[in-house]
PDB file of C-alpha atoms in Angstrom:
ATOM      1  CA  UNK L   1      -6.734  13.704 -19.553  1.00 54.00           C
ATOM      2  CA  UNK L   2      -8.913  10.403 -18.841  1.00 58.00           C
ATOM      3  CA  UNK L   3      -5.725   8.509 -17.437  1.00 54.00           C
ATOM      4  CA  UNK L   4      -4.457  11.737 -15.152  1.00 56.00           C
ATOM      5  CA  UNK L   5      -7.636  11.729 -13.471  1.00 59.00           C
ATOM      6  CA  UNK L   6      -7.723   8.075 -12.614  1.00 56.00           C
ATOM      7  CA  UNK L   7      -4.369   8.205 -11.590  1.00 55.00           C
ATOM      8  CA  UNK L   8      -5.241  10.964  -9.066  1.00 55.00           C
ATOM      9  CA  UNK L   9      -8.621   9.312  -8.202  1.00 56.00           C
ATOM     10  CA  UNK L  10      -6.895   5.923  -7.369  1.00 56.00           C
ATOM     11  CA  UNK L  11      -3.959   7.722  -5.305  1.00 55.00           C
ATOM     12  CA  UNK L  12      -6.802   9.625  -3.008  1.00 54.00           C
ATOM     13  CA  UNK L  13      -8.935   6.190  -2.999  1.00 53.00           C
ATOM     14  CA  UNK L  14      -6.987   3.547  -3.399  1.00 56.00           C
ATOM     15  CA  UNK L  15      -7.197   0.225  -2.569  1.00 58.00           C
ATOM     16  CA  UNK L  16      -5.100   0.597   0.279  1.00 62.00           C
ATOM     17  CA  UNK L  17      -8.047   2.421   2.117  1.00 67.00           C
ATOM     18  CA  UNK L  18     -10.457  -0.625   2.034  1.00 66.00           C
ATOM     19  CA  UNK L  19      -8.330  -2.484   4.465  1.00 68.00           C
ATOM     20  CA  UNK L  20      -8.669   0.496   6.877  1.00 73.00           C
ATOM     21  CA  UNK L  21     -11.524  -1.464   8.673  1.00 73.00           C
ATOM     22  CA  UNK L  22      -8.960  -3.679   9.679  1.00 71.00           C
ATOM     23  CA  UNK L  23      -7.118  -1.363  11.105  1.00 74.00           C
ATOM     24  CA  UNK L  24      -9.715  -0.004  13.295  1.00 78.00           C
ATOM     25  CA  UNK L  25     -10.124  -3.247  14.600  1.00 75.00           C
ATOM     26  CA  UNK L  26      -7.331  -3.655  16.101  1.00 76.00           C
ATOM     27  CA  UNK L  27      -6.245  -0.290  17.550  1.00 80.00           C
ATOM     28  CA  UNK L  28      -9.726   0.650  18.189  1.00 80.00           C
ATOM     29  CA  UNK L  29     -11.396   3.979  16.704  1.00 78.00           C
ATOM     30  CA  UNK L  30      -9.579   7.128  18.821  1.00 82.00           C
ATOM     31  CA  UNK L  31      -6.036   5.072  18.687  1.00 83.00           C
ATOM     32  CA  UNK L  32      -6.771   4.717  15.084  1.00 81.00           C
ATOM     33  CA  UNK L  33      -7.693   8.203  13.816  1.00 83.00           C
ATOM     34  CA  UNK L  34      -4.513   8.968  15.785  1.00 86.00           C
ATOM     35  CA  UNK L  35      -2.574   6.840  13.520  1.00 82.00           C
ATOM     36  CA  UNK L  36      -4.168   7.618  10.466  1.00 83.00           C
ATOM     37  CA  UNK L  37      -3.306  11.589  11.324  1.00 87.00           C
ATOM     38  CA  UNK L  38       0.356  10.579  12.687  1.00 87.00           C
ATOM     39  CA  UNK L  39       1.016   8.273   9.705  1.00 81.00           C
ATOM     40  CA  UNK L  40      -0.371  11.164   6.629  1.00 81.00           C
ATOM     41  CA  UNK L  41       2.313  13.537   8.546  1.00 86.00           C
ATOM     42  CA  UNK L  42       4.877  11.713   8.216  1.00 85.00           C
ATOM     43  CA  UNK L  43       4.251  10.494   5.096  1.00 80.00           C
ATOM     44  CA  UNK L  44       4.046  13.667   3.578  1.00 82.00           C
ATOM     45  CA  UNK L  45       6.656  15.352   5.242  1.00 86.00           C
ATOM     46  CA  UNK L  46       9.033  11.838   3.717  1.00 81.00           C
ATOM     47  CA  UNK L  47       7.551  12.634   0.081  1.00 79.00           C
ATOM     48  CA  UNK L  48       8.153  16.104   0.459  1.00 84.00           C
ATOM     49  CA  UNK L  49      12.041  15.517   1.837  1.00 84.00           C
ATOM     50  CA  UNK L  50      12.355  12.838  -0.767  1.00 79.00           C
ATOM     51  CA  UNK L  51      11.443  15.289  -3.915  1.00 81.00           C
ATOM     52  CA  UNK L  52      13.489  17.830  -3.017  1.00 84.00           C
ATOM     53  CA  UNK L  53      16.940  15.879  -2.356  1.00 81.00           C
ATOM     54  CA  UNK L  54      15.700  14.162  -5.712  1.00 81.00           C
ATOM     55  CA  UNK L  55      15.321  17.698  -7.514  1.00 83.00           C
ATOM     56  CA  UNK L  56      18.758  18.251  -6.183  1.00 81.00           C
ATOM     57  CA  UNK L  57      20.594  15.166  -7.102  1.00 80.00           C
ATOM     58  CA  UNK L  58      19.067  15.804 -10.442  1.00 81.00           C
ATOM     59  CA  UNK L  59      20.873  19.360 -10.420  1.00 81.00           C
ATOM     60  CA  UNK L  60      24.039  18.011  -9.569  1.00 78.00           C
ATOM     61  CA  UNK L  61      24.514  14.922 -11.833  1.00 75.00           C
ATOM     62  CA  UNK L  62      22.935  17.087 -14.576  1.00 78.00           C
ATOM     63  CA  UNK L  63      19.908  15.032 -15.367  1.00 76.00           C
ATOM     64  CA  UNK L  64      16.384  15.886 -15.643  1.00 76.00           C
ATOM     65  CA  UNK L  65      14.497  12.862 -12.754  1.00 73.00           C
ATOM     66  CA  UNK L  66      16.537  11.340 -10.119  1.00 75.00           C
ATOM     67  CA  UNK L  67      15.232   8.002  -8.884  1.00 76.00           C
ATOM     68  CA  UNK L  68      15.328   6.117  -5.388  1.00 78.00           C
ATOM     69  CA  UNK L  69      18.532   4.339  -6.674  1.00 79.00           C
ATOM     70  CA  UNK L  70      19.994   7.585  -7.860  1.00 81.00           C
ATOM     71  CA  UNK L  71      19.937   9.395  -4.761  1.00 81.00           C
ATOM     72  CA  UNK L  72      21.592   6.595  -2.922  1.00 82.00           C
ATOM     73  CA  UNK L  73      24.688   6.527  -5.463  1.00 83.00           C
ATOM     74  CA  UNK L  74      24.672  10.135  -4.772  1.00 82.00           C
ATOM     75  CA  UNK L  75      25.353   9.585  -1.010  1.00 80.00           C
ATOM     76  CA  UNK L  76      27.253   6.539  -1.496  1.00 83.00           C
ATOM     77  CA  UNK L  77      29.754   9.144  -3.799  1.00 81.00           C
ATOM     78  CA  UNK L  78      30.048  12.182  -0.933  1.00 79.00           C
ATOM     79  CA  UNK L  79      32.072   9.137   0.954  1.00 81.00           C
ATOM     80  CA  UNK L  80      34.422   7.700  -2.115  1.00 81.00           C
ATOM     81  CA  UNK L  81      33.907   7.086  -5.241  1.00 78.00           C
ATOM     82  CA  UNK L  82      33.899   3.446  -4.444  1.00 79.00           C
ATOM     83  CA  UNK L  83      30.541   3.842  -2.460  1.00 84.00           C
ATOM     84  CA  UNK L  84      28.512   5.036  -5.191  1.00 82.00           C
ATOM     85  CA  UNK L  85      27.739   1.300  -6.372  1.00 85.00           C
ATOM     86  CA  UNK L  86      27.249   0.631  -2.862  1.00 88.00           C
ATOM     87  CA  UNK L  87      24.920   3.152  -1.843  1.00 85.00           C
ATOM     88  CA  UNK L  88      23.017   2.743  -4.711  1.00 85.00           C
ATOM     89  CA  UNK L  89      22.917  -1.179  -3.950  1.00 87.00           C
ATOM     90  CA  UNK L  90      21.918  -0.427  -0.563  1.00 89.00           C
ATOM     91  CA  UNK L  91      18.948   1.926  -1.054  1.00 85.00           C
ATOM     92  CA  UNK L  92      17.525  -0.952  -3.680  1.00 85.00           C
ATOM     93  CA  UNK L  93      17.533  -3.524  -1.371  1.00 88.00           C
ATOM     94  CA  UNK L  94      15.741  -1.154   1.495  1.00 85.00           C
ATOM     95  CA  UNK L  95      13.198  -0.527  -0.799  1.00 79.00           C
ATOM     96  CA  UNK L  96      12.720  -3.970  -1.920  1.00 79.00           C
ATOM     97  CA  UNK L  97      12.464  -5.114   1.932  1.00 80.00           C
ATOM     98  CA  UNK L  98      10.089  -1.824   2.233  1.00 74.00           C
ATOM     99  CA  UNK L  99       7.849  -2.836  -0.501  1.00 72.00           C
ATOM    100  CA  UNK L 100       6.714  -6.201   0.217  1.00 73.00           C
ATOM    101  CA  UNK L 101       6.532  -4.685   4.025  1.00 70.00           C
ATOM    102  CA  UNK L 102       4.154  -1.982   2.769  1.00 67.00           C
ATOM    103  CA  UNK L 103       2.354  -4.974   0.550  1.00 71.00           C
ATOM    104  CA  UNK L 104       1.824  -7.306   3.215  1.00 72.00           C
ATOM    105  CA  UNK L 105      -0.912  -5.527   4.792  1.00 68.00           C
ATOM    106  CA  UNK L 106      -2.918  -5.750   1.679  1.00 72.00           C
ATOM    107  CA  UNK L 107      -2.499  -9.364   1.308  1.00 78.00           C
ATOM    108  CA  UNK L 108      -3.420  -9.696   5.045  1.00 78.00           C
ATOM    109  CA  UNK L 109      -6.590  -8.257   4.468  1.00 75.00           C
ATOM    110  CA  UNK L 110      -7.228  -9.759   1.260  1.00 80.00           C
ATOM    111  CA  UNK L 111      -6.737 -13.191   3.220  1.00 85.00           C
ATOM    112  CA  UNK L 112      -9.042 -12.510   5.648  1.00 83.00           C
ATOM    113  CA  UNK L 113     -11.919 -11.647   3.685  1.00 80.00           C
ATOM    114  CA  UNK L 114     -10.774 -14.670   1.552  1.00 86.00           C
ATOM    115  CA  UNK L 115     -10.957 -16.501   4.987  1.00 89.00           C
ATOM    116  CA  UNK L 116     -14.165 -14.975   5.919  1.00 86.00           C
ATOM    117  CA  UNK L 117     -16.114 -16.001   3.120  1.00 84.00           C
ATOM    118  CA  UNK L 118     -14.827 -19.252   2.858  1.00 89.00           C
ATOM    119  CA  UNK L 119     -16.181 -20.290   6.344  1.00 88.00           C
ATOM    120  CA  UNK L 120     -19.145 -18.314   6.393  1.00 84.00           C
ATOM    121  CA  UNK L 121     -20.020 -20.219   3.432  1.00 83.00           C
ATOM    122  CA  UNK L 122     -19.023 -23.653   5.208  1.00 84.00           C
ATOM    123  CA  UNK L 123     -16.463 -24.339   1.672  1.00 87.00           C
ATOM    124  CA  UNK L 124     -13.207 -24.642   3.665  1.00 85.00           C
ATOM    125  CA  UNK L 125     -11.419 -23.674   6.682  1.00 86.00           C
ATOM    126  CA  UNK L 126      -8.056 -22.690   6.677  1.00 88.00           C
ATOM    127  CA  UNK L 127      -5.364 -21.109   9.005  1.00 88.00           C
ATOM    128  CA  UNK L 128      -4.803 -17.647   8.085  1.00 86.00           C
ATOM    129  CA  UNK L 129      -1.484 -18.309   7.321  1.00 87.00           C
ATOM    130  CA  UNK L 130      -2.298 -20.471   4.683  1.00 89.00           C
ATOM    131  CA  UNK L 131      -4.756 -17.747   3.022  1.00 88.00           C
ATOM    132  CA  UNK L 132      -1.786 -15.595   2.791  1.00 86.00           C
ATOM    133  CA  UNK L 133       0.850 -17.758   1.132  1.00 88.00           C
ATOM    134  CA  UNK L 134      -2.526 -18.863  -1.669  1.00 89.00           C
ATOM    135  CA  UNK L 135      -2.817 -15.153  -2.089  1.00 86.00           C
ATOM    136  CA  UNK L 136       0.855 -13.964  -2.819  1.00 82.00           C
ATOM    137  CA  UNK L 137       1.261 -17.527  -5.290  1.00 85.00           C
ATOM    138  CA  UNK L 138      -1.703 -15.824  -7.050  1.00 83.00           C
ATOM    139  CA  UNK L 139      -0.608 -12.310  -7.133  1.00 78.00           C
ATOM    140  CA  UNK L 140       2.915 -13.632  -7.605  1.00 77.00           C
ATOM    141  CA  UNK L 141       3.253 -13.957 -11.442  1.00 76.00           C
ATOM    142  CA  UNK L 142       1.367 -10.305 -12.033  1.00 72.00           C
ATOM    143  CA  UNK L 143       5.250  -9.100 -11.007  1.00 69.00           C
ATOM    144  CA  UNK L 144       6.503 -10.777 -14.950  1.00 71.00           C
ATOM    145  CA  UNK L 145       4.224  -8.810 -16.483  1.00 68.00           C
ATOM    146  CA  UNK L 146       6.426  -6.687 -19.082  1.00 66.00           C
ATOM    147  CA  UNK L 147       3.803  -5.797 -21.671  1.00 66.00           C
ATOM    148  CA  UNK L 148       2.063  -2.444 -21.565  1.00 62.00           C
ATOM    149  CA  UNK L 149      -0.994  -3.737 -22.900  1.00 65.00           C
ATOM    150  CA  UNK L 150      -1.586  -6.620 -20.929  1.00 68.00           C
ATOM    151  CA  UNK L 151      -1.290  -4.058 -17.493  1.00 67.00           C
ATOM    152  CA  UNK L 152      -3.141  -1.582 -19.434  1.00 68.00           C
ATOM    153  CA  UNK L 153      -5.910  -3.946 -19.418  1.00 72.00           C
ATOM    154  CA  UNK L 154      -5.571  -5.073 -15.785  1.00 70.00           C
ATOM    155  CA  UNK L 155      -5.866  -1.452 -14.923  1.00 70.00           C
ATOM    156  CA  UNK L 156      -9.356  -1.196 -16.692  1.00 75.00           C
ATOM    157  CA  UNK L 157     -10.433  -4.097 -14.741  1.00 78.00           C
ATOM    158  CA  UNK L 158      -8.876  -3.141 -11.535  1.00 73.00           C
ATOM    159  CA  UNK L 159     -10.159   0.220 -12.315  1.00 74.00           C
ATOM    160  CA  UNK L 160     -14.148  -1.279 -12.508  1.00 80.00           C
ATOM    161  CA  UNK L 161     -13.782  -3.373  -9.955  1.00 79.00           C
ATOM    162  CA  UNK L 162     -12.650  -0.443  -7.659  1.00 73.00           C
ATOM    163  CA  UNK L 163     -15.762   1.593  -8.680  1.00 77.00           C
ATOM    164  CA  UNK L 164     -18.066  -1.277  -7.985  1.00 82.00           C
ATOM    165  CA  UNK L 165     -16.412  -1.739  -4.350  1.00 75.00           C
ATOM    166  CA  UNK L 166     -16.513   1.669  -3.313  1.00 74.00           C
ATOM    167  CA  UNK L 167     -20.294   1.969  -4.272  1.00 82.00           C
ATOM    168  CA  UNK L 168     -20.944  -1.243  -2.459  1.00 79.00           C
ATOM    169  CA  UNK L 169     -19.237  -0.371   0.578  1.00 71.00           C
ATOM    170  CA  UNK L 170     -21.281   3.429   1.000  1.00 75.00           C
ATOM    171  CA  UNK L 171     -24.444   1.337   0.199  1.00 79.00           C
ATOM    172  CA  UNK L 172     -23.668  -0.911   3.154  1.00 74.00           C
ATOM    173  CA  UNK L 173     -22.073   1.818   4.984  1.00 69.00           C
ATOM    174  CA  UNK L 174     -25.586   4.012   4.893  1.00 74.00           C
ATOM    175  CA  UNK L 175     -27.829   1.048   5.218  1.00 76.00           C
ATOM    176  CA  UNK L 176     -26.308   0.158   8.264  1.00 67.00           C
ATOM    177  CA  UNK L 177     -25.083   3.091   9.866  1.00 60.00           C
ATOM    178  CA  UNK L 178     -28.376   2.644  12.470  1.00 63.00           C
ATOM    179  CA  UNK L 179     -26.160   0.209  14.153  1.00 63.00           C
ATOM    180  CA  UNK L 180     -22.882   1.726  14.262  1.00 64.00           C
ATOM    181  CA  UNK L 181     -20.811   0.771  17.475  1.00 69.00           C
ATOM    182  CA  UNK L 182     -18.013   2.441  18.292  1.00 65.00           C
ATOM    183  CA  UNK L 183     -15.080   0.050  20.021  1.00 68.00           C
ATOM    184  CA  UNK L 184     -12.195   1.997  21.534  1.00 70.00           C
ATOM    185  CA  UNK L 185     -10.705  -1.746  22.245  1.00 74.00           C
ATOM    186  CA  UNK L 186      -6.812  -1.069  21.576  1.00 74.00           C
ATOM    187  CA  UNK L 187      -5.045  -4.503  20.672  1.00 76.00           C
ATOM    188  CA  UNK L 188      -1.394  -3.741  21.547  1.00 78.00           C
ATOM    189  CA  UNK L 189       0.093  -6.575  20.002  1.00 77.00           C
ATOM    190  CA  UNK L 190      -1.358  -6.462  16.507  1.00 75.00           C
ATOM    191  CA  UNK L 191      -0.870  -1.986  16.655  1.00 78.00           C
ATOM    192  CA  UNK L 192       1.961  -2.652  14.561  1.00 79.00           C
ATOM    193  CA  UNK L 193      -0.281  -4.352  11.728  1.00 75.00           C
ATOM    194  CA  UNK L 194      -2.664  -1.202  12.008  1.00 78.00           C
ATOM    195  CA  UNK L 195       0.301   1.259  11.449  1.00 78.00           C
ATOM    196  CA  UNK L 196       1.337  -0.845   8.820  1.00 74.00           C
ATOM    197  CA  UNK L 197      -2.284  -0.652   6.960  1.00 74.00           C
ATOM    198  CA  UNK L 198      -2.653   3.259   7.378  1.00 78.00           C
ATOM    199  CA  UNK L 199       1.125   3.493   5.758  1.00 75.00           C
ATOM    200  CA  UNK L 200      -0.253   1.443   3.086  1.00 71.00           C
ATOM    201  CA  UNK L 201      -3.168   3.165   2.543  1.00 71.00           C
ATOM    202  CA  UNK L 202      -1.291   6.247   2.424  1.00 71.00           C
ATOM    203  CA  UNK L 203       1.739   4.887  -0.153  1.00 64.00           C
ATOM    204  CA  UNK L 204       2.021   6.528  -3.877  1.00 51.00           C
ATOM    205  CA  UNK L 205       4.760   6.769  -5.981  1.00 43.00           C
ATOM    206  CA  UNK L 206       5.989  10.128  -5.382  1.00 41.00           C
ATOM    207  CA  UNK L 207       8.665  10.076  -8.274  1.00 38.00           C
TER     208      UNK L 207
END
């Protein structure tokens, strides 16, 4: 239905893939079409892995999903019984240290256009540090959100929003594309922000 093909349209374009630009910028573009190719591979062969040991688990404990903390119980019990809490323990907090790694490249680039237009308007300048901890204390209480409804409705507004920025960025895309430069300028010390961008761009849910 309706839903199913948003949910597939915002997995291929999400907003993730905005803050590519970014990423270009610092690794340059052959370094970062290498990336971008490196990163899909691995990503996909990691969804692919994690499906199958999670159709697996599923067989074994009898169930009919197995989630992230499932499968780590599951390893936890081929040691002891005893590990089971442990490994499930363990996997949760690697994927709560992997989230807000995989998140922090969006809120990077959502504090530097923040930062952007701010000064280019002459409102306020700030330290980019400081545009980062204003945008997680907004984003912050969308995480206490428990009512269907109310993220129903952010969806539908995220959801517009997304249309209008894509169209806006292949109008300015086209309109400028005369003068297109291409920089193959590789910043070595901020790579590991670009990797971190294209893994973002790349991240679904794949349970």
């Amino acid at each position: 239905g309706p839903q199913s093909a948003m949910m597939i349209f915002k997995f291929c374009v999400g907003a993730g893939w905005f803050s590519l630009p970014a990423a270009f910028r610092y690794s340059g573009v052959l370094v970062g079409v290498i990336c971008i190719f490196v990163c899909g591979a691995l990503t996909i062969y990691g969804m692919q892995r994690l499906i199958q040991t999670s159709w697996e688990v599923a067989r074994r404990t009898g169930t009919d999903t197995a989630y992230f903390g499932d499968i780590g119980a599951a390893c936890g019990k081929l040691l002891s019984e005893k590990c089971e809490l442990i490994g499930r323990l363990i996997v949760n907090i690697i994927l709560s240290i992997a989230a807000f790694s995989m998140a922090f490249p969006m809120m990077l680039f959502i504090a530097d256009m923040w930062k952007q237009a701010f000064e280019e308007q002459d409102i306020v300048q700030l330290d980019i540090a400081v545009w980062i901890l204003i945008v997680y204390v907004l984003v912050l209480p969308s995480i206490f959100i428990r009512r269907p409804d109310f993220l129903a409705w952010g969806s539908i507004i995220a959801n517009i929003f997304e249309v209008i920025t894509i169209t806006a960025v292949f109008v300015n895309v086209f309109s400028t594309s005369s003068s297109w430069k291409v920089n193959n300028t590789v910043q070595w010390s901020k790579l590991p922000l670009t990797i971190g961008v294209v893994f973002f761009a790349f991240e679904i849910a794949p349970f």
